[in-house]
mmCIF file of C-alpha atoms in Angstrom:
data_model
loop_
_atom_site.group_PDB
_atom_site.id
_atom_site.type_symbol
_atom_site.label_atom_id
_atom_site.label_comp_id
_atom_site.label_asym_id
_atom_site.label_seq_id
_atom_site.Cartn_x
_atom_site.Cartn_y
_atom_site.Cartn_z
ATOM 1 C CA MET T 19 -128.369 21.865 8.339
ATOM 2 C CA ASN T 20 -128.446 18.454 9.901
ATOM 3 C CA GLU T 21 -129.189 17.586 13.488
ATOM 4 C CA ARG T 22 -125.632 17.699 14.750
ATOM 5 C CA HIS T 23 -125.906 21.475 15.170
ATOM 6 C CA ASP T 24 -128.749 20.972 17.601
ATOM 7 C CA GLU T 25 -126.784 18.521 19.710
ATOM 8 C CA GLY T 26 -124.303 21.057 21.029
ATOM 9 C CA PRO T 27 -121.368 23.155 19.798
ATOM 10 C CA HIS T 28 -119.373 21.256 17.177
ATOM 11 C CA GLU T 29 -115.859 22.107 16.144
ATOM 12 C CA HIS T 30 -116.774 24.352 13.212
ATOM 13 C CA ASP T 31 -119.407 26.067 15.345
ATOM 14 C CA ARG T 32 -116.618 27.064 17.710
ATOM 15 C CA GLY T 33 -114.993 29.283 15.119
ATOM 16 C CA LEU T 34 -114.397 32.104 17.584
ATOM 17 C CA SER T 35 -112.643 29.862 20.072
ATOM 18 C CA TYR T 36 -110.110 29.123 17.343
ATOM 19 C CA ASP T 37 -110.127 32.504 15.644
ATOM 20 C CA LEU T 38 -109.878 35.037 18.438
ATOM 21 C CA PRO T 39 -106.585 34.000 20.093
ATOM 22 C CA VAL T 40 -104.777 34.104 16.753
ATOM 23 C CA LEU T 41 -106.432 37.370 15.808
ATOM 24 C CA ALA T 42 -105.713 38.970 19.164
ATOM 25 C CA ARG T 43 -102.013 38.160 18.917
ATOM 26 C CA ARG T 44 -101.764 39.567 15.425
ATOM 27 C CA ARG T 45 -103.513 42.789 16.374
ATOM 28 C CA MET T 46 -101.457 43.194 19.528
ATOM 29 C CA ILE T 47 -98.286 42.872 17.469
ATOM 30 C CA ARG T 48 -99.536 45.553 15.094
ATOM 31 C CA LEU T 49 -100.497 47.849 17.960
ATOM 32 C CA MET T 50 -97.104 47.430 19.622
ATOM 33 C CA ALA T 51 -95.345 48.035 16.330
ATOM 34 C CA GLY T 52 -97.384 51.182 15.771
ATOM 35 C CA ALA T 53 -96.729 52.433 19.311
ATOM 36 C CA SER T 54 -92.982 52.068 18.839
ATOM 37 C CA LEU T 55 -93.131 54.550 15.953
ATOM 38 C CA ILE T 56 -94.768 57.360 17.953
ATOM 39 C CA PRO T 57 -92.163 60.072 18.744
ATOM 40 C CA LEU T 58 -91.852 61.290 22.314
ATOM 41 C CA MET T 59 -92.996 64.873 22.956
ATOM 42 C CA GLY T 60 -90.191 67.393 22.904
ATOM 43 C CA CYS T 61 -87.865 65.187 20.856
ATOM 44 C CA THR T 62 -88.125 67.339 17.731
ATOM 45 C CA THR T 63 -87.890 71.044 17.037
ATOM 46 C CA GLU T 64 -89.643 70.846 13.665
ATOM 47 C CA GLU T 65 -92.776 72.983 13.524
ATOM 48 C CA LYS T 66 -95.519 72.147 11.092
ATOM 49 C CA THR T 67 -96.575 74.969 8.805
ATOM 50 C CA PRO T 68 -100.178 75.137 7.603
ATOM 51 C CA ALA T 69 -98.994 73.814 4.232
ATOM 52 C CA SER T 70 -97.128 70.893 5.743
ATOM 53 C CA SER T 71 -100.084 70.120 7.991
ATOM 54 C CA ALA T 72 -102.399 70.095 5.009
ATOM 55 C CA SER T 73 -99.995 67.881 3.103
ATOM 56 C CA SER T 74 -99.757 65.531 6.065
ATOM 57 C CA ALA T 75 -103.535 65.402 6.401
ATOM 58 C CA SER T 76 -103.892 64.674 2.696
ATOM 59 C CA SER T 77 -101.281 61.932 2.908
ATOM 60 C CA SER T 78 -102.985 60.415 5.942
ATOM 61 C CA SER T 79 -106.333 60.510 4.169
ATOM 62 C CA GLU T 80 -104.925 58.744 1.120
ATOM 63 C CA SER T 81 -103.211 56.182 3.334
ATOM 64 C CA ALA T 82 -106.404 55.486 5.235
ATOM 65 C CA ALA T 83 -108.343 55.145 1.990
ATOM 66 C CA CYS T 84 -105.837 52.598 0.729
ATOM 67 C CA ALA T 85 -104.867 50.658 3.817
ATOM 68 C CA GLU T 86 -104.088 46.984 3.409
ATOM 69 C CA ILE T 87 -106.961 44.564 3.756
ATOM 70 C CA PRO T 88 -107.382 43.730 7.462
ATOM 71 C CA GLU T 89 -105.450 40.639 8.472
ATOM 72 C CA GLU T 90 -107.741 37.914 9.789
ATOM 73 C CA THR T 91 -107.376 34.344 10.936
ATOM 74 C CA ALA T 92 -107.711 31.546 8.402
ATOM 75 C CA GLY T 93 -109.833 29.695 10.949
ATOM 76 C CA PRO T 94 -109.677 25.993 11.765
ATOM 77 C CA PHE T 95 -110.521 24.694 8.263
ATOM 78 C CA PRO T 96 -108.050 26.272 5.813
ATOM 79 C CA GLY T 97 -107.052 23.161 3.893
ATOM 80 C CA ASP T 98 -103.672 24.769 3.178
ATOM 81 C CA GLY T 99 -101.584 22.342 5.225
ATOM 82 C CA SER T 100 -101.525 24.513 8.345
ATOM 83 C CA ASN T 101 -104.206 22.380 9.994
ATOM 84 C CA GLY T 102 -104.023 18.880 8.587
ATOM 85 C CA VAL T 103 -105.023 18.369 4.964
ATOM 86 C CA ASN T 104 -103.458 20.355 2.115
ATOM 87 C CA VAL T 105 -105.655 20.781 -0.954
ATOM 88 C CA LEU T 106 -103.298 23.315 -2.531
ATOM 89 C CA LYS T 107 -100.871 20.651 -3.705
ATOM 90 C CA GLU T 108 -103.572 18.609 -5.411
ATOM 91 C CA SER T 109 -103.880 18.651 -9.174
ATOM 92 C CA GLY T 110 -107.094 20.420 -10.113
ATOM 93 C CA VAL T 111 -107.169 23.025 -7.350
ATOM 94 C CA VAL T 112 -106.412 25.811 -9.850
ATOM 95 C CA ARG T 113 -109.902 26.482 -11.182
ATOM 96 C CA SER T 114 -112.629 29.104 -11.407
ATOM 97 C CA ASP T 115 -115.668 26.861 -10.813
ATOM 98 C CA ILE T 116 -115.428 25.624 -7.220
ATOM 99 C CA THR T 117 -118.926 24.178 -6.899
ATOM 100 C CA LYS T 118 -117.767 20.590 -7.503
ATOM 101 C CA SER T 119 -115.199 18.328 -5.883
ATOM 102 C CA PHE T 120 -112.258 17.238 -7.999
ATOM 103 C CA GLY T 121 -109.631 14.511 -8.109
ATOM 104 C CA ASP T 122 -110.084 11.331 -6.097
ATOM 105 C CA SER T 123 -112.658 12.838 -3.708
ATOM 106 C CA ALA T 124 -116.314 11.790 -3.640
ATOM 107 C CA GLY T 125 -117.263 13.999 -6.583
ATOM 108 C CA GLY T 126 -120.056 15.862 -4.851
ATOM 109 C CA THR T 127 -121.528 19.208 -5.877
ATOM 110 C CA ALA T 128 -122.372 22.025 -3.466
ATOM 111 C CA GLU T 129 -125.973 23.168 -3.828
ATOM 112 C CA GLY T 130 -127.320 26.640 -3.195
ATOM 113 C CA VAL T 131 -128.064 30.050 -4.671
ATOM 114 C CA PRO T 132 -125.455 30.759 -7.403
ATOM 115 C CA LEU T 133 -122.735 33.210 -6.416
ATOM 116 C CA THR T 134 -119.905 34.685 -8.483
ATOM 117 C CA ILE T 135 -117.059 36.153 -6.443
ATOM 118 C CA THR T 136 -114.603 38.644 -7.953
ATOM 119 C CA LEU T 137 -111.659 39.924 -5.928
ATOM 120 C CA THR T 138 -109.458 42.720 -7.291
ATOM 121 C CA VAL T 139 -105.987 42.590 -5.761
ATOM 122 C CA VAL T 140 -104.185 45.949 -5.816
ATOM 123 C CA ASP T 141 -100.927 47.355 -4.496
ATOM 124 C CA ALA T 142 -101.684 49.368 -1.348
ATOM 125 C CA ALA T 143 -98.332 51.183 -1.495
ATOM 126 C CA SER T 144 -99.241 52.636 -4.891
ATOM 127 C CA GLY T 145 -102.447 54.159 -3.539
ATOM 128 C CA CYS T 146 -104.476 51.193 -4.764
ATOM 129 C CA GLY T 147 -103.947 52.336 -8.353
ATOM 130 C CA THR T 148 -101.730 49.450 -9.450
ATOM 131 C CA PRO T 149 -103.218 45.985 -9.944
ATOM 132 C CA LYS T 150 -101.242 43.038 -8.598
ATOM 133 C CA LYS T 151 -101.141 40.914 -11.711
ATOM 134 C CA SER T 152 -99.755 37.365 -11.612
ATOM 135 C CA ALA T 153 -100.423 37.118 -7.883
ATOM 136 C CA ALA T 154 -102.699 34.300 -6.695
ATOM 137 C CA VAL T 155 -105.720 33.910 -4.442
ATOM 138 C CA TYR T 156 -106.835 30.780 -2.608
ATOM 139 C CA LEU T 157 -110.515 31.078 -1.628
ATOM 140 C CA TRP T 158 -112.713 28.770 0.449
ATOM 141 C CA HIS T 159 -115.973 28.827 2.400
ATOM 142 C CA CYS T 160 -118.634 26.605 3.963
ATOM 143 C CA ASP T 161 -121.517 25.072 2.028
ATOM 144 C CA ARG T 162 -125.246 25.737 2.310
ATOM 145 C CA GLU T 163 -125.459 23.580 5.441
ATOM 146 C CA GLY T 164 -122.542 25.389 7.097
ATOM 147 C CA ASN T 165 -120.096 22.520 6.555
ATOM 148 C CA TYR T 166 -116.497 22.814 5.374
ATOM 149 C CA SER T 167 -115.284 20.247 2.868
ATOM 150 C CA LEU T 168 -112.301 18.148 3.990
ATOM 151 C CA TYR T 169 -113.190 18.709 7.665
ATOM 152 C CA SER T 170 -116.885 18.547 8.556
ATOM 153 C CA GLU T 171 -118.652 15.260 9.241
ATOM 154 C CA GLY T 172 -120.174 13.877 6.070
ATOM 155 C CA VAL T 173 -118.002 15.914 3.662
ATOM 156 C CA THR T 174 -114.466 14.921 4.656
ATOM 157 C CA ASP T 175 -114.087 13.203 1.267
ATOM 158 C CA GLU T 176 -115.195 16.324 -0.603
ATOM 159 C CA ASN T 177 -113.055 19.323 -1.578
ATOM 160 C CA TYR T 178 -115.673 21.558 -3.148
ATOM 161 C CA LEU T 179 -115.869 25.303 -2.441
ATOM 162 C CA ARG T 180 -112.068 25.581 -2.527
ATOM 163 C CA GLY T 181 -109.970 26.865 -5.390
ATOM 164 C CA VAL T 182 -107.009 28.914 -6.556
ATOM 165 C CA GLN T 183 -106.832 31.516 -9.312
ATOM 166 C CA GLU T 184 -104.001 33.624 -10.729
ATOM 167 C CA THR T 185 -104.785 37.341 -10.979
ATOM 168 C CA ASP T 186 -105.098 38.776 -14.478
ATOM 169 C CA ASP T 187 -103.767 42.088 -15.830
ATOM 170 C CA LYS T 188 -106.467 43.887 -13.820
ATOM 171 C CA GLY T 189 -105.449 42.080 -10.633
ATOM 172 C CA GLN T 190 -108.717 40.147 -10.664
ATOM 173 C CA VAL T 191 -109.751 36.601 -9.874
ATOM 174 C CA THR T 192 -113.276 35.257 -10.327
ATOM 175 C CA PHE T 193 -114.820 32.174 -8.761
ATOM 176 C CA LYS T 194 -118.142 30.504 -9.553
ATOM 177 C CA SER T 195 -119.650 29.226 -6.314
ATOM 178 C CA VAL T 196 -122.806 29.125 -4.196
ATOM 179 C CA PHE T 197 -123.905 31.422 -1.399
ATOM 180 C CA PRO T 198 -122.512 30.079 1.905
ATOM 181 C CA GLY T 199 -124.750 29.222 4.818
ATOM 182 C CA CYS T 200 -124.615 30.812 8.251
ATOM 183 C CA TYR T 201 -123.455 28.532 11.047
ATOM 184 C CA ALA T 202 -123.702 29.217 14.765
ATOM 185 C CA GLY T 203 -121.357 31.876 16.110
ATOM 186 C CA ARG T 204 -120.125 33.483 12.876
ATOM 187 C CA TRP T 205 -121.461 36.053 10.449
ATOM 188 C CA PRO T 206 -121.677 34.705 6.855
ATOM 189 C CA HIS T 207 -118.234 35.024 5.306
ATOM 190 C CA ILE T 208 -115.650 33.791 2.829
ATOM 191 C CA HIS T 209 -111.985 33.104 3.610
ATOM 192 C CA PHE T 210 -109.121 33.930 1.258
ATOM 193 C CA GLU T 211 -105.327 33.966 1.184
ATOM 194 C CA VAL T 212 -103.204 36.049 -1.186
ATOM 195 C CA TYR T 213 -99.914 34.689 -2.509
ATOM 196 C CA GLY T 214 -97.163 36.389 -4.478
ATOM 197 C CA SER T 215 -97.506 33.941 -7.351
ATOM 198 C CA LEU T 216 -99.398 30.888 -8.517
ATOM 199 C CA ALA T 217 -96.302 28.796 -7.831
ATOM 200 C CA ASP T 218 -96.305 29.976 -4.209
ATOM 201 C CA ALA T 219 -100.006 29.158 -3.840
ATOM 202 C CA THR T 220 -99.769 25.627 -5.210
ATOM 203 C CA ALA T 221 -96.691 25.019 -3.050
ATOM 204 C CA ALA T 222 -98.619 26.402 -0.044
ATOM 205 C CA THR T 223 -95.788 28.773 0.847
ATOM 206 C CA SER T 224 -95.268 32.501 1.312
ATOM 207 C CA ILE T 225 -98.775 33.732 2.101
ATOM 208 C CA THR T 226 -98.742 37.526 1.911
ATOM 209 C CA ASN T 227 -102.232 38.266 3.282
ATOM 210 C CA THR T 228 -105.069 36.340 4.946
ATOM 211 C CA SER T 229 -108.489 37.895 5.311
ATOM 212 C CA GLN T 230 -112.244 37.365 5.111
ATOM 213 C CA LEU T 231 -115.112 38.787 3.064
ATOM 214 C CA ALA T 232 -118.420 39.664 4.746
ATOM 215 C CA PHE T 233 -121.919 39.715 3.246
ATOM 216 C CA PRO T 234 -124.585 42.444 3.696
ATOM 217 C CA LYS T 235 -127.498 41.456 5.917
ATOM 218 C CA ASP T 236 -130.249 42.247 3.411
ATOM 219 C CA VAL T 237 -128.782 39.847 0.860
ATOM 220 C CA CYS T 238 -128.309 37.168 3.504
ATOM 221 C CA ASP T 239 -131.938 37.519 4.582
ATOM 222 C CA THR T 240 -133.132 37.158 0.993
ATOM 223 C CA VAL T 241 -130.967 34.127 0.218
ATOM 224 C CA TYR T 242 -131.709 32.371 3.486
ATOM 225 C CA ALA T 243 -135.450 32.585 2.820
ATOM 226 C CA THR T 244 -134.960 30.041 0.005
ATOM 227 C CA ASP T 245 -135.015 26.250 0.236
ATOM 228 C CA GLY T 246 -132.040 24.581 1.875
ATOM 229 C CA TYR T 247 -130.982 27.499 4.075
ATOM 230 C CA GLY T 248 -133.444 26.964 6.918
ATOM 231 C CA ASP T 249 -130.863 26.643 9.690
ATOM 232 C CA SER T 250 -129.113 29.791 8.452
ATOM 233 C CA VAL T 251 -132.235 31.826 9.212
ATOM 234 C CA ARG T 252 -132.130 30.750 12.856
ATOM 235 C CA ASN T 253 -128.375 31.189 13.188
ATOM 236 C CA LEU T 254 -128.316 34.632 11.567
ATOM 237 C CA SER T 255 -131.126 35.903 13.793
ATOM 238 C CA SER T 256 -128.824 35.887 16.816
ATOM 239 C CA LEU T 257 -125.863 37.552 15.077
ATOM 240 C CA SER T 258 -124.779 40.968 13.834
ATOM 241 C CA LEU T 259 -121.804 42.305 11.911
ATOM 242 C CA GLU T 260 -121.046 44.640 14.804
ATOM 243 C CA GLY T 261 -121.022 41.750 17.256
ATOM 244 C CA ASP T 262 -119.082 39.268 15.156
ATOM 245 C CA GLY T 263 -115.725 38.332 16.676
ATOM 246 C CA ILE T 264 -113.905 38.962 13.397
ATOM 247 C CA PHE T 265 -115.752 41.885 11.829
ATOM 248 C CA SER T 266 -116.738 43.786 14.985
ATOM 249 C CA ASP T 267 -113.642 46.030 14.897
ATOM 250 C CA GLY T 268 -114.560 47.360 11.460
ATOM 251 C CA HIS T 269 -115.942 45.606 8.414
ATOM 252 C CA GLU T 270 -116.180 48.440 5.886
ATOM 253 C CA ARG T 271 -113.155 47.275 3.884
ATOM 254 C CA GLN T 272 -114.313 43.654 3.929
ATOM 255 C CA LEU T 273 -117.987 44.061 3.068
ATOM 256 C CA ALA T 274 -118.726 42.798 -0.430
ATOM 257 C CA ALA T 275 -120.601 44.884 -2.969
ATOM 258 C CA MET T 276 -123.546 42.759 -4.106
ATOM 259 C CA LYS T 277 -125.678 42.636 -7.239
ATOM 260 C CA GLY T 278 -128.210 40.153 -8.546
ATOM 261 C CA SER T 279 -131.137 38.100 -7.332
ATOM 262 C CA VAL T 280 -132.010 34.645 -6.100
ATOM 263 C CA GLY T 281 -133.306 33.647 -9.518
ATOM 264 C CA ASP T 282 -130.361 34.965 -11.540
ATOM 265 C CA GLY T 283 -127.678 34.448 -8.924
ATOM 266 C CA TYR T 284 -125.566 37.030 -7.120
ATOM 267 C CA THR T 285 -122.205 38.645 -7.743
ATOM 268 C CA ALA T 286 -119.954 39.685 -4.848
ATOM 269 C CA THR T 287 -117.050 42.035 -5.510
ATOM 270 C CA LEU T 288 -114.308 43.271 -3.213
ATOM 271 C CA THR T 289 -111.092 45.255 -3.677
ATOM 272 C CA VAL T 290 -108.174 43.694 -1.785
ATOM 273 C CA PRO T 291 -105.246 46.069 -1.169
ATOM 274 C CA VAL T 292 -102.069 44.182 -0.227
#
């Protein structure tokens, strides 16, 4: 990463200062909504039989196993029109290879260890057994230096590492990218938004879910030992998944399953119940 990260906290290094207030409000709303559904003691005469208790436990277990993907902030650099620029309405944003900029931008290419990302969007209400076909996913992340295209100094004319895909019959979208760097204050991650349709995504309307994907530490350590990721080694050394402001409340359902190697490239897969 360039010297500007050593000069003090820059805007994208202050991800938590942007992220946490939004996240806190969303989680408070969910907590309040959940509390309003708890019945007061003594308000019902129904007694649970062992059978009904077992059924309830089974139902709760299935529900917990297929809860919706945790809602997270899109952060300060979404590029979806909610904070300045809107890449979603640009011709060329619907693509699987997001390593290069497109359109009238500078035409740069993001360098780094190859990474293929596959998200499988499923219907949570069906028990995660039904794929959400013909939905859409907008995915974006920082580059090897920890910079976000469209926003960070030096890459404001670029729009690489951003793209939209329509889910197939299996509910899947796949993006060809590079492994993101680790910038100060945040665990390595990828942002994504789920839309009901491709038309909704390219119109930047009707987001159904916003979340983030996390990477396992062992893979991060291996990738960051390669050329070009030097600053990521230092930044990651002071972080943990458990201490991250976004993932600290539970990252199990957002942690990508990883395969591959530095030489051959990695694949990251995640099931996204919505």
